[in-house]
Short mmCIF file of C-alpha atoms and ligand atoms in Angstrom, two decimals:
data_model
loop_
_atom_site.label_atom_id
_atom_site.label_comp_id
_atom_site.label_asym_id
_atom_site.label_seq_id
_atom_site.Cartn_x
_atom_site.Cartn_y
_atom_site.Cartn_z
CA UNK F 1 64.32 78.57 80.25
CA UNK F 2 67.99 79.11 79.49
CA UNK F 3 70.79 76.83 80.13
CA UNK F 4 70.89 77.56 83.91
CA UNK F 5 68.03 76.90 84.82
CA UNK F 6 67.64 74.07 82.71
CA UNK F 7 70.95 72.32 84.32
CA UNK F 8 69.45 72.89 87.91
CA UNK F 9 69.65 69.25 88.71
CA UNK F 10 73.03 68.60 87.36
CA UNK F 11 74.55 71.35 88.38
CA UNK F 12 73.09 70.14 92.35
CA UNK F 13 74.45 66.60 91.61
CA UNK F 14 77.75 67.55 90.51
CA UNK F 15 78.11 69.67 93.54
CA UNK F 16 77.45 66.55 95.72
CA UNK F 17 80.00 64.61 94.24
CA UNK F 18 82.88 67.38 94.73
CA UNK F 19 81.60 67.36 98.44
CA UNK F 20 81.92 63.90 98.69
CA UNK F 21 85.44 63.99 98.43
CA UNK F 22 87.02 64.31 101.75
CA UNK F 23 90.17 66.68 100.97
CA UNK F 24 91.18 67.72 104.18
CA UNK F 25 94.41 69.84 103.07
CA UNK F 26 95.92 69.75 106.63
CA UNK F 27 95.63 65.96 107.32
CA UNK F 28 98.29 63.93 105.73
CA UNK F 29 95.91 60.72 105.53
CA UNK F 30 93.97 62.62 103.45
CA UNK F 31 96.78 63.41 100.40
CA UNK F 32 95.03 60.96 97.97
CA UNK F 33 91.41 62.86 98.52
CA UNK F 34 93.18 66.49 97.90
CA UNK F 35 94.42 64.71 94.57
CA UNK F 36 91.35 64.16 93.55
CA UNK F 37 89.15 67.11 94.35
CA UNK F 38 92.21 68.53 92.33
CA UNK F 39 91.49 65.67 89.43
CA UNK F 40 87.73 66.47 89.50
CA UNK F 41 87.76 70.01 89.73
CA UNK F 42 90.40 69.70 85.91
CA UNK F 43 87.60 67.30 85.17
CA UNK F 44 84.82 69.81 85.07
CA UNK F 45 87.17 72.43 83.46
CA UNK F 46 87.67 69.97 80.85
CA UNK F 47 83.74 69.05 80.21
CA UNK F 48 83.15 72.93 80.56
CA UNK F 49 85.25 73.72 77.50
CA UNK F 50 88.17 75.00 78.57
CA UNK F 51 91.31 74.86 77.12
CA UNK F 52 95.08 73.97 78.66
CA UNK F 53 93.89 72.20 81.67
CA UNK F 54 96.32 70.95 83.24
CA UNK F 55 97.48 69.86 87.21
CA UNK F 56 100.38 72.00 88.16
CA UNK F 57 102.77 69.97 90.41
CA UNK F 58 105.32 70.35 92.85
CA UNK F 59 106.88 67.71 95.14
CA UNK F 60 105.42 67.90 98.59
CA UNK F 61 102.73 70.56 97.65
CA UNK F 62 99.00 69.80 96.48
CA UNK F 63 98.18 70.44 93.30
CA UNK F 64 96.85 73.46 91.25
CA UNK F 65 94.38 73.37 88.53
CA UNK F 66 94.88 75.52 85.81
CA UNK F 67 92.76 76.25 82.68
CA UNK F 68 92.48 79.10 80.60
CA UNK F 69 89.85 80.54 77.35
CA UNK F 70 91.72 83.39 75.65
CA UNK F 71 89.91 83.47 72.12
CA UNK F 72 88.28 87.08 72.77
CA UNK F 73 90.62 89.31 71.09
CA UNK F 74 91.00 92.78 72.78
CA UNK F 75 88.57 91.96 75.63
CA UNK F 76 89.95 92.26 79.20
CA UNK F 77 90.77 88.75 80.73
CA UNK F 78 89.92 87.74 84.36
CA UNK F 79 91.63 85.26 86.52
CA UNK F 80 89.17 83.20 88.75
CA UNK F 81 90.46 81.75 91.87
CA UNK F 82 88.72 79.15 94.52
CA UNK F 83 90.09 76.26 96.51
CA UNK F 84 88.97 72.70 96.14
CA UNK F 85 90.83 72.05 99.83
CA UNK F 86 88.71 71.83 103.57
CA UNK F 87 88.81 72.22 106.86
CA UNK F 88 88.68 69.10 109.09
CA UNK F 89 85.14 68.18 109.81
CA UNK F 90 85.34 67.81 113.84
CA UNK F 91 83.58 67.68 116.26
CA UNK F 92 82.28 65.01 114.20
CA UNK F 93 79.29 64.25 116.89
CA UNK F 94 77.77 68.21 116.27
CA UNK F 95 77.27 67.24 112.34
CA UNK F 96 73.00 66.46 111.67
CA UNK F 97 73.89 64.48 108.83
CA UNK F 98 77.40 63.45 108.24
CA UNK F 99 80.04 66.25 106.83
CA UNK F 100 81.34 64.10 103.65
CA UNK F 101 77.44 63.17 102.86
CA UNK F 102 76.31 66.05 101.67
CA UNK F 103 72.78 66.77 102.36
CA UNK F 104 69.83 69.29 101.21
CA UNK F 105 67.49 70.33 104.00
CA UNK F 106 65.68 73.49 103.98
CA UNK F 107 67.18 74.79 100.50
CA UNK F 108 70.49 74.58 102.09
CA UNK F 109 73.22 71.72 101.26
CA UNK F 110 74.92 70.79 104.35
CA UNK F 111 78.55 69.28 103.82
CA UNK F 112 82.20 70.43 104.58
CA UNK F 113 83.39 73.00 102.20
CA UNK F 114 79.53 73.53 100.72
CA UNK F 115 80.31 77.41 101.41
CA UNK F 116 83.97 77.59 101.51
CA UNK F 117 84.73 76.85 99.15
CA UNK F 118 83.57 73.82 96.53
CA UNK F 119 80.19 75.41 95.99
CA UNK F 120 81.26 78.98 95.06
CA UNK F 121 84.59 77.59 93.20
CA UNK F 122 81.65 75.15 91.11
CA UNK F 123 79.50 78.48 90.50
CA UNK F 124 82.52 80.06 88.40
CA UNK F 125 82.93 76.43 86.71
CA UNK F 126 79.13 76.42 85.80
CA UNK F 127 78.73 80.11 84.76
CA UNK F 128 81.81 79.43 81.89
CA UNK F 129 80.17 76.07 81.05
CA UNK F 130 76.34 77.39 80.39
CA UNK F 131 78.01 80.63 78.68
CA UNK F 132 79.97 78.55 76.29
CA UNK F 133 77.09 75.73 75.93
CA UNK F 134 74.84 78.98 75.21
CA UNK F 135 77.19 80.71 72.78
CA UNK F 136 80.00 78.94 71.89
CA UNK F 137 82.39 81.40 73.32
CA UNK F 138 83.26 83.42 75.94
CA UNK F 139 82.53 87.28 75.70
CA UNK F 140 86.05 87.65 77.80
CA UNK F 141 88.80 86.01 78.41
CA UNK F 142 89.31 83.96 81.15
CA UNK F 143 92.17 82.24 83.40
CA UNK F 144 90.97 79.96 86.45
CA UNK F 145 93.97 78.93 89.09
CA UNK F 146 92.16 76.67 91.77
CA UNK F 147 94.29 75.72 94.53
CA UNK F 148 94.26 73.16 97.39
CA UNK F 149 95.97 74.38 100.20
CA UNK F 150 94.06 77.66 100.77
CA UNK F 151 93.28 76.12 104.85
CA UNK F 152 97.00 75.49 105.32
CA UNK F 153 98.73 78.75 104.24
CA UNK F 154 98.60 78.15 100.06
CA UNK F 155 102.52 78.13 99.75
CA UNK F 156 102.21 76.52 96.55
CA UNK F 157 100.25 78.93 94.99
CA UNK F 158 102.66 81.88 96.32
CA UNK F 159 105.42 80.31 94.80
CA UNK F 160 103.46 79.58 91.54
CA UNK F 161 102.19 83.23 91.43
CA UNK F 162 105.61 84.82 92.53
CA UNK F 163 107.31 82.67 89.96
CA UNK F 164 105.43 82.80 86.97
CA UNK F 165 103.69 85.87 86.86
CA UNK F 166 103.90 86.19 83.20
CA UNK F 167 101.69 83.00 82.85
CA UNK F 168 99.24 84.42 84.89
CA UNK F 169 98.34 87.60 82.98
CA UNK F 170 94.92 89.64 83.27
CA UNK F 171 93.20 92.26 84.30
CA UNK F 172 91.41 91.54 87.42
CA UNK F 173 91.34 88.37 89.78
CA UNK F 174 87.49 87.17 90.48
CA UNK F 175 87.66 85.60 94.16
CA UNK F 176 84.64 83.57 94.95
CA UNK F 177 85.12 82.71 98.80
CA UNK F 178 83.56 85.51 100.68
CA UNK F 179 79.76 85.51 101.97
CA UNK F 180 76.79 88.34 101.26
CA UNK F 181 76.18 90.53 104.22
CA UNK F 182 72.63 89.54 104.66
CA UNK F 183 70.59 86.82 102.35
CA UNK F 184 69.12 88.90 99.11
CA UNK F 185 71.69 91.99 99.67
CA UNK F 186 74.22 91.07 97.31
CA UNK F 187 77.85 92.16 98.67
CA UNK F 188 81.68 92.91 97.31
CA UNK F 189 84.01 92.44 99.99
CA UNK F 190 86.74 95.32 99.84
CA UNK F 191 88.46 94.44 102.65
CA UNK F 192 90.38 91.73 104.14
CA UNK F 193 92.17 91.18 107.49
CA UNK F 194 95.73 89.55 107.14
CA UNK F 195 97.26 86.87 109.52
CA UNK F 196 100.13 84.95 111.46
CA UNK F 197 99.84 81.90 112.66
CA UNK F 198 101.87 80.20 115.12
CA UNK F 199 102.75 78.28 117.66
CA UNK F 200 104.61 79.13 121.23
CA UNK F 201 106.64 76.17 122.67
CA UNK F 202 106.99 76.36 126.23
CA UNK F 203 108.98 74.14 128.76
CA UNK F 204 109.41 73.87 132.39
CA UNK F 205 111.39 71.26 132.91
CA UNK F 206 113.23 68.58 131.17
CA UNK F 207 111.14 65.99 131.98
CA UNK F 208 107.18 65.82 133.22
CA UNK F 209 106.94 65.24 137.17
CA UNK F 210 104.83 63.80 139.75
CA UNK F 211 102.95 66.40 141.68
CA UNK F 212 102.55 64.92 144.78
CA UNK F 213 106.89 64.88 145.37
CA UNK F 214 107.43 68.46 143.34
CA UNK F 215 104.29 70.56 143.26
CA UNK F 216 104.84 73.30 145.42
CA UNK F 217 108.64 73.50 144.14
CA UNK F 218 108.58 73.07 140.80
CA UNK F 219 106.98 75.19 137.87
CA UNK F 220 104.37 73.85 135.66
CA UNK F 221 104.84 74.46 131.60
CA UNK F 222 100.63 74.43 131.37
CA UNK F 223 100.47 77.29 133.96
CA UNK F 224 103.23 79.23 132.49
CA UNK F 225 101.63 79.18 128.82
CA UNK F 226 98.44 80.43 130.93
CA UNK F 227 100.31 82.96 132.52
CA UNK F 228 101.42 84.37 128.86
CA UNK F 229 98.22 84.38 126.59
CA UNK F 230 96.56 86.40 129.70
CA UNK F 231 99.41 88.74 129.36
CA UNK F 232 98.81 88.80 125.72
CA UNK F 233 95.59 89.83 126.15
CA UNK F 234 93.50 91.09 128.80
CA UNK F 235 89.55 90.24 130.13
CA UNK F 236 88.66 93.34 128.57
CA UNK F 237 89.88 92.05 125.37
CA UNK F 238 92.63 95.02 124.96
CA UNK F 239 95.88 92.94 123.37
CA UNK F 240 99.18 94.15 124.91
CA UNK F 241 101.74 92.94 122.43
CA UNK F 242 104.27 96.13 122.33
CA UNK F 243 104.06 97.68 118.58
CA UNK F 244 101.32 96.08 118.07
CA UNK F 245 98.60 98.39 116.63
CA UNK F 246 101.30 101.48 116.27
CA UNK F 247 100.54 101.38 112.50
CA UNK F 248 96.71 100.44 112.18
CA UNK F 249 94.72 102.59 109.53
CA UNK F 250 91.71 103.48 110.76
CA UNK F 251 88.71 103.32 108.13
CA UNK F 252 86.91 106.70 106.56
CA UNK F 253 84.40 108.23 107.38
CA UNK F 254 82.79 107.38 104.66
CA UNK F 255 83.41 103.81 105.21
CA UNK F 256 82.20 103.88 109.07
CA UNK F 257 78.90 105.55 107.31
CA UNK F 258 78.25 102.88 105.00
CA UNK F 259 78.63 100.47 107.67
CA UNK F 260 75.85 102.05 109.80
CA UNK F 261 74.06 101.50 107.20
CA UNK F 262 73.95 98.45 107.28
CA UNK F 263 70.64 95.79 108.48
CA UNK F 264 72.66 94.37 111.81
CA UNK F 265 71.21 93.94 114.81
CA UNK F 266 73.83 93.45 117.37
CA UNK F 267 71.45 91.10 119.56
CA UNK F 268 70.65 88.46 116.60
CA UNK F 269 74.01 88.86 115.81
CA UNK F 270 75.30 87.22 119.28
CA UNK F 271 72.20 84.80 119.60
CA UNK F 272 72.41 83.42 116.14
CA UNK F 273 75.99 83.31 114.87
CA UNK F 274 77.95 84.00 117.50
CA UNK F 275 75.98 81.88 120.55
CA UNK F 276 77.24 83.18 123.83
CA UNK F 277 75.81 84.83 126.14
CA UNK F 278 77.93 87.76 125.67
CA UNK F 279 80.14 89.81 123.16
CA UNK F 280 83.57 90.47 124.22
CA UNK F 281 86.16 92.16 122.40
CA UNK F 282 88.27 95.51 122.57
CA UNK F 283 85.99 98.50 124.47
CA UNK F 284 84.98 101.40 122.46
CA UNK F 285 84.76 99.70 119.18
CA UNK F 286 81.61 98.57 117.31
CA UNK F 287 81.43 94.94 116.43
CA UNK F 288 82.31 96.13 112.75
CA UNK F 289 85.22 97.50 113.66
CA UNK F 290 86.43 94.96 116.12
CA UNK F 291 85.78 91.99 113.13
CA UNK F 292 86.62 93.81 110.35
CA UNK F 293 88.88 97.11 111.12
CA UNK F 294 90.70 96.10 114.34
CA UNK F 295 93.53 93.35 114.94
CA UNK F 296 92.95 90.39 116.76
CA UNK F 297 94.58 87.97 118.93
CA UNK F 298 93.33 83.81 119.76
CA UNK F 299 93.78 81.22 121.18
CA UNK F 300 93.00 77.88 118.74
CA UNK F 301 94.58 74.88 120.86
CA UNK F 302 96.36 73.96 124.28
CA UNK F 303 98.62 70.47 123.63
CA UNK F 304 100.32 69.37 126.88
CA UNK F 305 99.58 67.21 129.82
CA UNK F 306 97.17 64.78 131.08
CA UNK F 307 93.90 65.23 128.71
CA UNK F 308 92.52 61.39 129.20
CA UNK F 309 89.60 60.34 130.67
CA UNK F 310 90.45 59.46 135.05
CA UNK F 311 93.22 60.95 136.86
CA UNK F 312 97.29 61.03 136.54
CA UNK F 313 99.29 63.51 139.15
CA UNK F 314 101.40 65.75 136.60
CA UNK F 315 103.58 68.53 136.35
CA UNK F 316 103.95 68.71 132.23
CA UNK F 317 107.16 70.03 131.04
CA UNK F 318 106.41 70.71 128.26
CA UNK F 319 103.06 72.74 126.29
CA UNK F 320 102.15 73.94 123.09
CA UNK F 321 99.48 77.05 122.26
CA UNK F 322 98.15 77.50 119.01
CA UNK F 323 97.58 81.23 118.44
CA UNK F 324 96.97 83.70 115.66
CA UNK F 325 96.62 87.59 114.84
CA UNK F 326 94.62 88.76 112.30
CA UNK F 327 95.92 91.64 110.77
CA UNK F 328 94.69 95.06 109.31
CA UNK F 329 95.70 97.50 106.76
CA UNK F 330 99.36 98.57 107.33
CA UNK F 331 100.26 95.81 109.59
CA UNK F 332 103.51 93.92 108.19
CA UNK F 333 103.25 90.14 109.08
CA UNK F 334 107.44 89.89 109.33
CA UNK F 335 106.97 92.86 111.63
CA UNK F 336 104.28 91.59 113.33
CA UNK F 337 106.15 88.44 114.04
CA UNK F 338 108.93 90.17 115.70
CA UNK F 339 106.74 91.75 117.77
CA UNK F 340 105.21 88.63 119.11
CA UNK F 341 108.58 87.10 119.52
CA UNK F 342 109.15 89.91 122.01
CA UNK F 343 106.29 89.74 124.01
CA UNK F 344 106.35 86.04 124.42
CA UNK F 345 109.64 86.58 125.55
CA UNK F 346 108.57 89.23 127.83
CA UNK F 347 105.50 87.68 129.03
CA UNK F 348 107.53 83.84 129.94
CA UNK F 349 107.01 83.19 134.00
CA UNK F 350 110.36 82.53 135.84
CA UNK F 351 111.54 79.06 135.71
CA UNK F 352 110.18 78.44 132.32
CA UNK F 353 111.05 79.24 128.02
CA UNK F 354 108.76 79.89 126.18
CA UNK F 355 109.46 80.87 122.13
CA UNK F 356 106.95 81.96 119.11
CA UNK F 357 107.41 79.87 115.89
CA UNK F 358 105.38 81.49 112.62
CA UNK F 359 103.41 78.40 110.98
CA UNK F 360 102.66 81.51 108.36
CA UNK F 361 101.26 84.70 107.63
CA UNK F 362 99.85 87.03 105.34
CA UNK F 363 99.00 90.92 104.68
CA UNK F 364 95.47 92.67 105.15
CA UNK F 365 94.48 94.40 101.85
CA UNK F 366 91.84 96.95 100.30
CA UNK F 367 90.41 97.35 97.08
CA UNK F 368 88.96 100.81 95.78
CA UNK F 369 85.17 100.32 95.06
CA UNK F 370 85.48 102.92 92.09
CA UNK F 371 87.78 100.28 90.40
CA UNK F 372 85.39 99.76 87.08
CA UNK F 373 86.35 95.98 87.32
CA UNK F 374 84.12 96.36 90.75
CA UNK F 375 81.65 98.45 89.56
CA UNK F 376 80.49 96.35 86.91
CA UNK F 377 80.22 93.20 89.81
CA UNK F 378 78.37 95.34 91.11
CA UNK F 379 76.16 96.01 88.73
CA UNK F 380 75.77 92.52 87.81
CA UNK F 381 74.70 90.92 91.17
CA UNK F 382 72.16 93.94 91.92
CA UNK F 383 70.70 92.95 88.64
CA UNK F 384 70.68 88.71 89.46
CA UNK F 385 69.56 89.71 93.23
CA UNK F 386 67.59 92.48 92.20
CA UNK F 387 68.54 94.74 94.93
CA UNK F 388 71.50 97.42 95.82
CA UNK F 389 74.87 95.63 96.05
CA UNK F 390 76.90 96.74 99.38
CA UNK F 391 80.33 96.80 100.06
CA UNK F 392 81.82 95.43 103.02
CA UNK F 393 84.72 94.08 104.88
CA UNK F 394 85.63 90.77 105.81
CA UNK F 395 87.26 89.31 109.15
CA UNK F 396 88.87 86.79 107.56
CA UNK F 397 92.12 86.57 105.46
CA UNK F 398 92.45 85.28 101.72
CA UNK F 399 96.02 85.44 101.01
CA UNK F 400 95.71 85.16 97.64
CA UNK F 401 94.33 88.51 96.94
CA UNK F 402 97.86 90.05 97.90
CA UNK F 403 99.64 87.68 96.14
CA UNK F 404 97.57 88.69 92.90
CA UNK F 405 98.14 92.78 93.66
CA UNK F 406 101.88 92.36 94.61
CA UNK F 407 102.75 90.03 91.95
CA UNK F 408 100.27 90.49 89.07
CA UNK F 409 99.70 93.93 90.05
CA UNK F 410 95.72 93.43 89.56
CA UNK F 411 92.88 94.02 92.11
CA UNK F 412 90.60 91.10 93.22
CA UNK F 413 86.89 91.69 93.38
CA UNK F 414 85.45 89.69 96.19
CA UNK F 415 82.28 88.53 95.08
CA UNK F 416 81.03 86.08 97.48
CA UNK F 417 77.88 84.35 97.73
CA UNK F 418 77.63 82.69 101.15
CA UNK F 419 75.76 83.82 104.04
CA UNK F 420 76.95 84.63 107.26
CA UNK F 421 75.46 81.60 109.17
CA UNK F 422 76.63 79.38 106.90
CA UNK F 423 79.15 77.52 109.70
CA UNK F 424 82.61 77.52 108.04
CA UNK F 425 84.91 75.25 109.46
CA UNK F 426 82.14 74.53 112.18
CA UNK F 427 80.14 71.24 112.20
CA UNK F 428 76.96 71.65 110.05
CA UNK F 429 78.34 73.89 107.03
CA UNK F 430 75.76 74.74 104.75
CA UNK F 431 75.62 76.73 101.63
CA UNK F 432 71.99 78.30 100.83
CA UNK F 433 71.03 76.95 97.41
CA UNK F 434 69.30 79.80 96.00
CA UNK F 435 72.41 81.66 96.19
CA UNK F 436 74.14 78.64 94.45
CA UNK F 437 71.86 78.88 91.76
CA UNK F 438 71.96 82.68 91.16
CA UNK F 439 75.25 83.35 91.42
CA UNK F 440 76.00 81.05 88.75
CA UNK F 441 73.65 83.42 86.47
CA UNK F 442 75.02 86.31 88.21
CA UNK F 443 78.81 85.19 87.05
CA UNK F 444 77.38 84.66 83.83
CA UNK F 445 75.64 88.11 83.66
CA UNK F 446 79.01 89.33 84.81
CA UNK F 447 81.41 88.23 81.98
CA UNK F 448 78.54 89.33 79.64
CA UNK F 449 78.69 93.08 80.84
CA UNK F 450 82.42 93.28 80.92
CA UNK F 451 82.62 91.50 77.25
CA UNK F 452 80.07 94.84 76.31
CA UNK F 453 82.52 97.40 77.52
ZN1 ZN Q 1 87.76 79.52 101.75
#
């Protein structure tokens, strides 16, 4: 037995404890907890061997860990990223066991931020500890920059990466906060959707009214911000923000092929992950393209009005919607922004304001498989999964990975090792432990294979 399998337990119990620690990165009452999922995560860097561990601080920001091991003369050096932050755990009442107790039930660990990300940040913190237990050094080197805002925009690590690019040096990022396509098909993301987030303010009048004396006469701020996400976007699902998808790239061909390829079976797809009794979305595009190649546009939250429990007669002034697009490949966020300034704008019913304010936003991007820094991943998890590894896309946006191509000028290879159903930021998020287990060794078999080339 080598050192990974012999560290099963521990490597299971140390998990739990990093779960246990409630750092919800968008809840203020929750600042102490992000400290110290920062303080354990240098903790384990520390135990693991590496060297110049240290919290990097700014006022008002949360914390990033940094480490490094850069004793392999002449051998490329990776930069491993993860994010010891979570989403909040509601609707508290869906959880089976509670979200901060983490759990094991059917080979999975239930918890908040089992998937995304604790457990895959802890596999890159375990492969470099059993390599360096097994052989006293490292056959690359190796930078890790974990961060704790990745669920509220990650402007910390922007400026950090921006700022001090020269302290970041390598060759190639390793991001570990993507899934696998299906469970035993291992899978290198090469695509990512960008985003903007915001919020549009509306107001009706300048103070709430009762609806008995004004309704009829006056206009309603909660209607009005109805009125403009149905302009935004249709009940067929077709988005009509002016501009808007002027500049999408369309995947190749040979991309669209390798995605037929792929095991998915549309009607499993809606029952089990998506639970509805329909898909929606943009006609004429497969589900593929409408999650992974196509721009989106959603609704997250309605704040305004009378939301308690009874009955109170009133005409809010005043709403907020939380929205967001995701963005593809070509799509500029500051452009983007503009764009959704103007159709707000456009879209505001008579009577009423209504204005778009950016919480924050980020660029799609797209790594070339050939890159030999993704071949070799690939090569790797076949081997620990012992099957073909596929390349996909992913719906969701990581930042970070054009922060690390603009600024570092490296790629990132997306090597991810949840599983589709795994519930991020949903009640009951689970990360299957199998997968926790061999992508450790799969990591490990990694570093090995680039430290032979
Ligand atoms: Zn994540």
């Amino acid at each position: 037995m080598n050192y990974y399998q012999q560290h099963r337990e521990q490597f299971l119990e140390g998990l739990k404890t990093f779960l246990r620690i409630p750092s919800i990165s968008t809840s203020p009452e929750h600042t102490g907890d992000v400290r110290r999922a920062a303080e354990f995560v240098a903790g384990e860097l520390r135990a693991a061997g590496l060297d110049n561990v240290e919290l990097l601080e700014r006022p008002g920001r949360n914390p990033l860990v940094y480490a490094d091991w850069l004793k392999a003369a002449g051998k490329p050096t990776l930069l491993f990223y993860g994010h010891y932050d979570v989403q909040p755990p509601d609707p508290l009442d869906e959880w089976t066991s509670p979200p901060f107790e983490p759990e094991v039930r059917n080979g999975n660990i239930y918890a908040r931020g089992s998937s995304d990300d604790k457990g895959q940040t802890y596999i890159l913190i375990k492969a470099v500890e059993g390599y360096l237990a097994t052989h006293g050094k490292l056959p690359v080197n190796v930078r890790f920059l974990i961060e704790g805002e990745e669920e509220v925009g990650g402007e910390h690590i922007e400026e950090y990466v921006s700022q001090r690019p020269a302290r970041l040096k390598s060759d190639c990022a390793i991001v570990c906060d993507t899934e696998m396509f299906a469970p035993d098909l291992p899978t290198i993301c090469v695509g990512l959707r960008g985003i903007v987030y915001g919020e549009i303010h509306v107001q009706s009048s300048d103070h709430d009214l009762h609806s008995g004396v004004y309704g009829g006469a006056a206009p309603n701020a909660i209607q009005a911000a109805a009125e403009i996400i149905c302009a935004l976007k249709d009940r067929q699902g077709r988005i009509h923000i002016p501009g808007f998808t002027d500049s999408v790239q369309l995947p190749s061909e040979e991309e669209k092929t390798a995605w037929a390829r792929l095991p998915f079976n549309e009607e499993e797809y809606r029952v089990k992950e998506v639970g509805s009794t329909e898909l929606t979305g943009e006609p004429g595009y497969s589900v593929f393209d409408r999650t992974w190649a196509r721009p989106t546009f959603e609704v997250h939250g309605i704040r305004g009005g009378f939301t308690g429990d009874g009955a109170k007669t009133v005409i809010p002034a005043r709403a907020v919607i939380k929205v967001s697009t995701r963005l593809v490949p070509n799509q500029k966020p500051a452009e983007v922004i503009e764009q959704l300034k103007a159709a707000v704008k456009a879209a505001t019913p008579k009577g009423c304001t209504a204005e778009f304010r950016t919480v924050h936003g980020a660029e799609a991007s797209l790594t070339d498989p050939k890159n030999p820094f993704v071949q070799a991943a690939a090569r790797s998890l076949a081997q620990s999964f012992g099957s073909e590894t596929v390349y996909i896309r992913s719906g969701g946006s990581i930042p970070v990975v054009g922060l690390f191509d603009r600024y570092l000028g490296i790629p990132s290879v997306l090597m991810g090792f949840g599983l589709p159903d795994d519930n991020l930021h949903a009640p009951n998020e689970k990360f299957h432990l199998p997968n926790f287990y061999r992508g450790i060794e799969a990591v490990a078999g990694y570093l090995e294979a680039l430290g032979n080339t």
